[in-house]
Tab-separated table of C-alpha atoms in Angstrom:
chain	number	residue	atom	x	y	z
A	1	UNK	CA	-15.610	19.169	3.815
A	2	UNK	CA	-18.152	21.721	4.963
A	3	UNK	CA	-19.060	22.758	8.131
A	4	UNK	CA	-22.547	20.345	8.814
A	5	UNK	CA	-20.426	17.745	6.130
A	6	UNK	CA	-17.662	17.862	9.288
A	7	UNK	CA	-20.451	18.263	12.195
A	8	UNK	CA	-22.280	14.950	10.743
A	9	UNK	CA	-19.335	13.010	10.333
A	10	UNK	CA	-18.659	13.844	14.254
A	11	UNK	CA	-21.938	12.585	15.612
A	12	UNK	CA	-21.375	9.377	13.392
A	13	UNK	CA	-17.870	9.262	14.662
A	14	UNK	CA	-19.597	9.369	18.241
A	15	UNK	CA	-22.092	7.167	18.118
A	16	UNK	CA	-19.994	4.586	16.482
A	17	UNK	CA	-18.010	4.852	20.298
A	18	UNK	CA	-20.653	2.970	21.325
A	19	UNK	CA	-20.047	-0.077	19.366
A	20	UNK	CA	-17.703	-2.615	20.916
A	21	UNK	CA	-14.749	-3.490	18.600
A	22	UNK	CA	-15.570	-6.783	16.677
A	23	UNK	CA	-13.839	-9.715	16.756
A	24	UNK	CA	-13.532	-11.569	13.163
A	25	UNK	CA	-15.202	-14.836	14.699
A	26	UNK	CA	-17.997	-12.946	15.877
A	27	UNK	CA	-18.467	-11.088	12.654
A	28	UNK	CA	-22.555	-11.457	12.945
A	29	UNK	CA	-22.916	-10.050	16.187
A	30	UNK	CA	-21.095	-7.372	14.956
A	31	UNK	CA	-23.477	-6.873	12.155
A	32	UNK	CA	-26.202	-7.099	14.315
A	33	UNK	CA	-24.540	-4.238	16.505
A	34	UNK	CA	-24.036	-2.683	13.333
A	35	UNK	CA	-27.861	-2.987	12.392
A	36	UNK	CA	-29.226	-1.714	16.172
A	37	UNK	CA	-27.210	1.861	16.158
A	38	UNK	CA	-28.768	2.357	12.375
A	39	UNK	CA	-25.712	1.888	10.083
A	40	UNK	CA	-26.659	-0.943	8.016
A	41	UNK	CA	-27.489	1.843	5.422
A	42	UNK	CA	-23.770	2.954	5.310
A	43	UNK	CA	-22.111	-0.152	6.912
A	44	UNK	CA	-23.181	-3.668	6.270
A	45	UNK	CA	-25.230	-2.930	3.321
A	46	UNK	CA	-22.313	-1.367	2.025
A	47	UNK	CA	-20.306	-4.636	2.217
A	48	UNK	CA	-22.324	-5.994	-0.036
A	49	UNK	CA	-21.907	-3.633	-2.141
A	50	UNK	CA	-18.359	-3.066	-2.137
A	51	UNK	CA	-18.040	-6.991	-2.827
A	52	UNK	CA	-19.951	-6.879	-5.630
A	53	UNK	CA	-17.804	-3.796	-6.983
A	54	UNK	CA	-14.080	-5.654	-6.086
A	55	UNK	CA	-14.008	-7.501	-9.144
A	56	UNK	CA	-12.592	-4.629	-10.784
A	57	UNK	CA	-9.156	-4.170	-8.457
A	58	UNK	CA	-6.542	-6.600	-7.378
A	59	UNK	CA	-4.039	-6.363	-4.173
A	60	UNK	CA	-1.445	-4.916	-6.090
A	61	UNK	CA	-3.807	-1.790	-7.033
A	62	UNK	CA	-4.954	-1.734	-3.700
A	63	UNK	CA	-1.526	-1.078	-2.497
A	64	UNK	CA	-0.543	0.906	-5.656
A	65	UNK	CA	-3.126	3.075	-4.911
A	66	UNK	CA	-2.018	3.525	-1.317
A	67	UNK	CA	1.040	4.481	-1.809
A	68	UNK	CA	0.174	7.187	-4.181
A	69	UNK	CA	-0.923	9.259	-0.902
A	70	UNK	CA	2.232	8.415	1.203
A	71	UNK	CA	2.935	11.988	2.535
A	72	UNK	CA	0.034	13.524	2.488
A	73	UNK	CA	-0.555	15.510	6.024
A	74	UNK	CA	-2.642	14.097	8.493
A	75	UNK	CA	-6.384	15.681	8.681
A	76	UNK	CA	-9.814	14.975	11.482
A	77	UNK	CA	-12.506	14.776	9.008
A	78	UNK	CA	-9.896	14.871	5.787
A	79	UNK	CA	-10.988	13.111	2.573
A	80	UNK	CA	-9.039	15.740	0.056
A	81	UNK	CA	-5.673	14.523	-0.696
A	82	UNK	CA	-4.773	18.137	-1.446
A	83	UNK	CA	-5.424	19.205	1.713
A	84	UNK	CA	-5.113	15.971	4.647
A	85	UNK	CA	-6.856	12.704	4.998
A	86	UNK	CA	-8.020	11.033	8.442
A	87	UNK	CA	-7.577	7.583	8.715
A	88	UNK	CA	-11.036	6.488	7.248
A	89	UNK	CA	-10.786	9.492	4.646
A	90	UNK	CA	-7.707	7.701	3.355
A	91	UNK	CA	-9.079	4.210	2.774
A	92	UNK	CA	-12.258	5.612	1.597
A	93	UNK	CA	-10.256	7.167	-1.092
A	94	UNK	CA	-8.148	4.391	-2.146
A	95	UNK	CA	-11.015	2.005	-2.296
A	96	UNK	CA	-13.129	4.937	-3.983
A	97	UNK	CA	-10.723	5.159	-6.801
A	98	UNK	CA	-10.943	1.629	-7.396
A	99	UNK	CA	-14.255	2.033	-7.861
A	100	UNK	CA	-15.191	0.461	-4.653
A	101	UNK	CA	-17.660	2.504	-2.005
A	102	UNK	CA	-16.430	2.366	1.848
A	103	UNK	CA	-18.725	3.902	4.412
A	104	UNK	CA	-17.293	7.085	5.723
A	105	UNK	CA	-16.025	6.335	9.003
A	106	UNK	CA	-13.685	3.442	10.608
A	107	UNK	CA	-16.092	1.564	12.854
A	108	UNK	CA	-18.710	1.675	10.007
A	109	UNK	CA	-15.924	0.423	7.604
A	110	UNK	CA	-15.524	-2.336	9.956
A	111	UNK	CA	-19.046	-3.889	8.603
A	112	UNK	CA	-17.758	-3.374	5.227
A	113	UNK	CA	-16.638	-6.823	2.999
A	114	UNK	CA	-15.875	-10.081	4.870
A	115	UNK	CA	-13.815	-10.766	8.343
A	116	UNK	CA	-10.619	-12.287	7.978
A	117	UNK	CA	-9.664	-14.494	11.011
A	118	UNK	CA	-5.946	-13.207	11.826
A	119	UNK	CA	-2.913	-11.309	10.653
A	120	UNK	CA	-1.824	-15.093	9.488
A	121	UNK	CA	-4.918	-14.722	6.731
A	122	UNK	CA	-4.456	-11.492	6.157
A	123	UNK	CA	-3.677	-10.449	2.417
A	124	UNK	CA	-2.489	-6.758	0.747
A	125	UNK	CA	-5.227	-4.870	0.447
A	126	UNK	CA	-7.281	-5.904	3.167
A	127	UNK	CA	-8.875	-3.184	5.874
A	128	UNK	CA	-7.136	-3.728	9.461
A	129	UNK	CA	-8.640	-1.992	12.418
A	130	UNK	CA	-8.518	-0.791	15.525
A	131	UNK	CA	-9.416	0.122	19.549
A	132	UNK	CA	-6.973	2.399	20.368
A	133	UNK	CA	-8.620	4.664	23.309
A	134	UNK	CA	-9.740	2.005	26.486
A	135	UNK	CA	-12.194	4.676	27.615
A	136	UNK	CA	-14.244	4.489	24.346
A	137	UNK	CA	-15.009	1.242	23.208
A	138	UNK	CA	-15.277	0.487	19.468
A	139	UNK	CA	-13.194	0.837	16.570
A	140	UNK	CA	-11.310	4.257	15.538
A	141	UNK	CA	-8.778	3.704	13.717
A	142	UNK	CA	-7.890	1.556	10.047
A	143	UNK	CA	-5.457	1.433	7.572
A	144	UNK	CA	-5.152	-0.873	4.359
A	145	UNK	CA	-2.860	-4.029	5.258
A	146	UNK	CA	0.323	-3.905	2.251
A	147	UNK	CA	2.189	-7.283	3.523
A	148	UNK	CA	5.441	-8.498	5.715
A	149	UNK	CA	3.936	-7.227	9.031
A	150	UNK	CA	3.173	-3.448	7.708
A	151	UNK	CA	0.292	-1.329	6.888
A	152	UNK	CA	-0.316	2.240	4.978
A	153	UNK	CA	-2.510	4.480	7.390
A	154	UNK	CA	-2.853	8.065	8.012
A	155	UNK	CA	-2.131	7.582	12.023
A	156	UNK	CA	-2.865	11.108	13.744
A	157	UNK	CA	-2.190	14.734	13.909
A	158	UNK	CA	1.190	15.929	13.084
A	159	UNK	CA	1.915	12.953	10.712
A	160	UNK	CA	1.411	11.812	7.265
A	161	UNK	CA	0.129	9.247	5.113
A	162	UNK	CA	3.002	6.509	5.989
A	163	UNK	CA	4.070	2.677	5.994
A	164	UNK	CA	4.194	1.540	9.326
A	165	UNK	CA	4.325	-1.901	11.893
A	166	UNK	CA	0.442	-3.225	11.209
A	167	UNK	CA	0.596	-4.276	15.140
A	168	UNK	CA	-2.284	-5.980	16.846
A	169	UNK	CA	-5.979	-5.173	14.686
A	170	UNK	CA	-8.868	-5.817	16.671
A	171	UNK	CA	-10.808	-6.528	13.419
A	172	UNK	CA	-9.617	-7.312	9.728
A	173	UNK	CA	-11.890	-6.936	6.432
A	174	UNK	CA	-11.301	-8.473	3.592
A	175	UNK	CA	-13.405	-6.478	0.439
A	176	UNK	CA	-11.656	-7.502	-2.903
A	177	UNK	CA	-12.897	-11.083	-4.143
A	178	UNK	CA	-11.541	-14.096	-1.905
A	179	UNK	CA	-11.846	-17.014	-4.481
A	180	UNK	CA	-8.769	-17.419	-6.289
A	181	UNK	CA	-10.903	-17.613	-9.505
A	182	UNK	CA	-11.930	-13.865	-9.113
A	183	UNK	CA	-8.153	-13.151	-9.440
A	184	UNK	CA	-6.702	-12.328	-12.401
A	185	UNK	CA	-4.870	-15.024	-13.991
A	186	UNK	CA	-0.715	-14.754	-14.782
A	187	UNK	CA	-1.360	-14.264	-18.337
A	188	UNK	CA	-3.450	-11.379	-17.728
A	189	UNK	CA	-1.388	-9.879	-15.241
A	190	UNK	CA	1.397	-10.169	-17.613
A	191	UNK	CA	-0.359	-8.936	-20.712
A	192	UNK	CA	1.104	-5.587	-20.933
A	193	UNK	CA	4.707	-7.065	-20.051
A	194	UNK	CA	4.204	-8.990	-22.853
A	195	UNK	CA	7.310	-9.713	-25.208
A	196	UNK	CA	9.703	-8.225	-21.740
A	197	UNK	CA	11.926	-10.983	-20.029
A	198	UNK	CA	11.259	-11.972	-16.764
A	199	UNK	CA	7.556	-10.643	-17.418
A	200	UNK	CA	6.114	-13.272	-14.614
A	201	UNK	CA	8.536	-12.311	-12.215
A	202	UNK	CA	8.170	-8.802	-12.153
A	203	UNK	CA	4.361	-9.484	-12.430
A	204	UNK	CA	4.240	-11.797	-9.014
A	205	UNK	CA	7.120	-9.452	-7.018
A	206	UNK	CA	5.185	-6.481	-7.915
A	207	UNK	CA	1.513	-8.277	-6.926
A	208	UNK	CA	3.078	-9.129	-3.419
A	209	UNK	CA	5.301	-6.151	-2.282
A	210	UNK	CA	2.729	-3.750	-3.963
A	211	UNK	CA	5.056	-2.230	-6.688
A	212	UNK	CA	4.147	-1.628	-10.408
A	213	UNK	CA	5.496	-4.698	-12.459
A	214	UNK	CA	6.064	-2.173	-14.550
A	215	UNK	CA	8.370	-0.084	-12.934
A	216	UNK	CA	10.063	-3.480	-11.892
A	217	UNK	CA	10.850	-4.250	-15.447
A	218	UNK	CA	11.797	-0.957	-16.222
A	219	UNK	CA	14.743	-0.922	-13.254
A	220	UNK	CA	15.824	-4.700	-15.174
A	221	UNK	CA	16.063	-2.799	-18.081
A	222	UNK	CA	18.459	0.133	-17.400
A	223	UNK	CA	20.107	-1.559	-14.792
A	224	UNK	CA	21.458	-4.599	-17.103
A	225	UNK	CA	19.352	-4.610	-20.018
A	226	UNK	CA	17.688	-8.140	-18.499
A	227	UNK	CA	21.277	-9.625	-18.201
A	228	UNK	CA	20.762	-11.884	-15.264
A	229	UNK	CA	24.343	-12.626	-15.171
A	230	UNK	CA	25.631	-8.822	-15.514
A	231	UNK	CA	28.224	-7.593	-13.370
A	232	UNK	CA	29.113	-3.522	-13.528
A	233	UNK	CA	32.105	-2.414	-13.127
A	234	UNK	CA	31.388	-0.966	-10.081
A	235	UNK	CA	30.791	-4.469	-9.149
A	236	UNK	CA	26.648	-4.329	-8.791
A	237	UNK	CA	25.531	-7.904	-9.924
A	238	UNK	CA	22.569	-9.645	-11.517
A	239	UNK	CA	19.704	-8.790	-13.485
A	240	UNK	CA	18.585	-5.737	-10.893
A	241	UNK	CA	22.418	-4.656	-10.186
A	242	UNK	CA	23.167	-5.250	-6.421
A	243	UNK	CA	26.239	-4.415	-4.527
A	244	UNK	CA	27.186	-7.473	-2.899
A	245	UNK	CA	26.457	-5.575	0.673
A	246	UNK	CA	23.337	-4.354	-0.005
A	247	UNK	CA	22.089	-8.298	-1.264
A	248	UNK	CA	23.569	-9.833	1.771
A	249	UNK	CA	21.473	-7.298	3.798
A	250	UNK	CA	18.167	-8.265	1.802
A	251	UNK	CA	18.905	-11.909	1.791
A	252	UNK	CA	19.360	-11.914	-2.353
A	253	UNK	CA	21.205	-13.890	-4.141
A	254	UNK	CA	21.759	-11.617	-6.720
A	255	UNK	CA	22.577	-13.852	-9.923
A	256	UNK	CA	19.249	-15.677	-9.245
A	257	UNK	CA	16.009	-13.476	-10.994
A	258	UNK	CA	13.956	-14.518	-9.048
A	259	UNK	CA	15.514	-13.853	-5.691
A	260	UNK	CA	16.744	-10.810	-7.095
A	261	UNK	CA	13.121	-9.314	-8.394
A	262	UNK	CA	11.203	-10.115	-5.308
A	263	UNK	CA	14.303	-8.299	-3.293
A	264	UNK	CA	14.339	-5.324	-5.591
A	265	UNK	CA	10.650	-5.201	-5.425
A	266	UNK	CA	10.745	-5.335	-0.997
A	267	UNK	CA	13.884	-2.801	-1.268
A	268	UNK	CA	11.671	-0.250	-4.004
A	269	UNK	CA	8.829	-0.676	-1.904
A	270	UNK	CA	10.803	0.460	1.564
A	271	UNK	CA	12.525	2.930	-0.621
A	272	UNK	CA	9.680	4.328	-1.454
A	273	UNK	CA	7.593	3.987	2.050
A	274	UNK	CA	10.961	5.832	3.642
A	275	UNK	CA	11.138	9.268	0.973
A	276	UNK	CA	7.249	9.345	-0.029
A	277	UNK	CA	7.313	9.028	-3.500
A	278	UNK	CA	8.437	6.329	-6.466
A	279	UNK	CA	10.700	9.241	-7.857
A	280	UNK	CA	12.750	9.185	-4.567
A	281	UNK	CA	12.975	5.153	-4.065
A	282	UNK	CA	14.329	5.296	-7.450
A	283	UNK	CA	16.680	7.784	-6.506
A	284	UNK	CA	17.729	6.140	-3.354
A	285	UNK	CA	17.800	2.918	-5.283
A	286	UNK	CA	20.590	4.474	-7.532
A	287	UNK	CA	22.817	6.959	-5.037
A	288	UNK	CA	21.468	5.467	-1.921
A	289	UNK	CA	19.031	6.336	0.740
A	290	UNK	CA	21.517	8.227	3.052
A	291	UNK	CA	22.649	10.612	-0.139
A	292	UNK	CA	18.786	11.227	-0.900
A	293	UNK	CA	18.797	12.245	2.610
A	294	UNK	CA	21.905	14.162	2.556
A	295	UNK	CA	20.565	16.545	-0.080
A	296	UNK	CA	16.888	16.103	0.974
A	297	UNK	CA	15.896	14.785	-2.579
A	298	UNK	CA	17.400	13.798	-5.445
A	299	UNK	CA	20.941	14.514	-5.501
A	300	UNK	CA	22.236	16.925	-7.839
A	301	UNK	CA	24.404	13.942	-9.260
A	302	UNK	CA	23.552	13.682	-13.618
A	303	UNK	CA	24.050	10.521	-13.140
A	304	UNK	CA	20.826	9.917	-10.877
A	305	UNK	CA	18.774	12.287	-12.618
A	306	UNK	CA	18.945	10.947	-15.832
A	307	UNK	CA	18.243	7.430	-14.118
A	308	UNK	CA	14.943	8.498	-12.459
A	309	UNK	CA	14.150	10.413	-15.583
A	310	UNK	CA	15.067	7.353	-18.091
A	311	UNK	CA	13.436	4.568	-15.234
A	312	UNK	CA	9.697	6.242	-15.017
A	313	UNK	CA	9.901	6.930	-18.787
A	314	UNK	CA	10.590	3.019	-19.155
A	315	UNK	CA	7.965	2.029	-16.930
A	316	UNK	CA	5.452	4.305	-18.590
A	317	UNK	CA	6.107	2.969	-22.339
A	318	UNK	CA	5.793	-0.948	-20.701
A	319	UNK	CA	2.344	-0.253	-18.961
């Protein structure tokens, strides 16, 4: 960002403190708000606008697509990956490489899409914000909702890009499609799984814990070759090989697929929130998260290597 790029996304920043943060039920007095300080331009015309775009992504991309930037260095006014993103700067991103245009900052995000009433409605992919400074009124801070209670956000200086409790939002926005219809159906989802056991239930897992489907498949597959009722001889179990402590910890039963996809789909996805990268979960997935932390990466074990290595090559010939 250049210098009068950075200056003018200030004075929006500021003037936007003069909004008072929305509430979802009063979602046209926001808009109104919205329309006095000048922002329908960039805010509530953009909602249109980035409705009409949505039909293109899904809730799983949404969160894919967040989690790509996990670790990535907090930076005020950031929206190069390579170099920091701000809060805004990061959902402006993700959206933006889903082909859907956000307005630049938070509180003119806020107009953007549709309000959703509560956390209770609240679905992956949908824009939660915030008030977090009582002397300022209006909304300056978001992050993109990912399920269970937790968000993806870039939360201030001296962090990174991380999962983290969702909390309290003042406002949520909801800017993919809402009508179930607008969704892509299970056979489409599970078109390039086709011919792979278990296809549908790596397909929904993946959808609601935000984890490729196909990297979901691809654990099945070197972990027991899609034997739901494999047992190693260390004594890991079921079609994604848990050690009976680690499925009692989950709440899997581990001979069930279905139980035993949506847990390996929660634990990948907390794998990979914890070490930043789907290289890592896989890693602590195999050796276990304390030896990725032990050796700060992935352990110098052949045995682990070879499994990252042979799990993303899986999931890259099943996309």
């Amino acid at each position: 960002m250049d210098g009068l790029s950075a200056v003018q996304s200030r004075i929006s920043e500021i003037q936007s403190r003069f909004l008072t943060a929305p509430r979802p039920a009063t979602s046209a007095a926001w808009t109104a708000a919205a329309t006095a300080a000048g922002l329908t331009g960039t805010g509530a015309a953009s909602a249109t606008s980035a409705t009409g775009t949505a039909g293109s992504a899904s809730e799983s991309a949404v969160v894919a697509e967040a989690r790509r930037h996990l670790g990535v260095p907090y930076l005020w006014g950031g929206t190069d990956p390579a170099k920091g993103l701000d809060c805004s700067g990061f959902t402006q991103l993700v959206y933006g490489d889903l082909g859907i245009d956000l307005p630049r900052t938070s509180s003119q995000q806020a107009t953007a899409g549709r309000p959703v009433a509560g956390l209770a409605d609240a679905r992956p992919g949908d824009l939660v914000f915030f008030d977090h400074s009582s002397g300022r009124p209006g909304i300056d801070h978001v992050g993109i909702y990912v399920g269970d209670g937790k968000m993806i956000a870039a939360p201030q200086a001296g962090e990174v890009v991380k999962v983290q409790d969702v909390g309290n939002p003042s406002v949520i926005r909801r800017v993919l499609p809402a009508e179930p219809a607008a969704r892509p159906t299970a056979a489409a989802s599970t078109a390039s799984l086709s011919g792979v056991p278990y296809a549908d239930l790596f397909t929904r897992a993946g959808a609601r814990h935000g984890v490729d489907p196909a990297l979901l498949a691809a654990v099945a597959q070197q972990e027991s070759g899609f034997d739901a009722s494999a047992v190693s001889p260390a004594g890991a179990q079921g079609l994604m090989q848990f050690m009976p402590a680690t499925a009692r910890g989950l709440g899997v039963a581990p001979f069930d697929p279905a139980s035993a996809v949506d847990g390996a789909a929660r634990y990948l996805a907390d794998l990979t929130g914890q070490f930043g990268s789907t290289e890592l979960g896989l890693a602590a997935y195999n050796a276990g998260p304390g030896t990725v932390r032990r050796h700060g990466g992935i352990p110098p074990y052949p045995e682990t290597q070879d499994y990252v290595r042979s799990v993303m090559s899986k999931a890259e010939a099943l996309r």
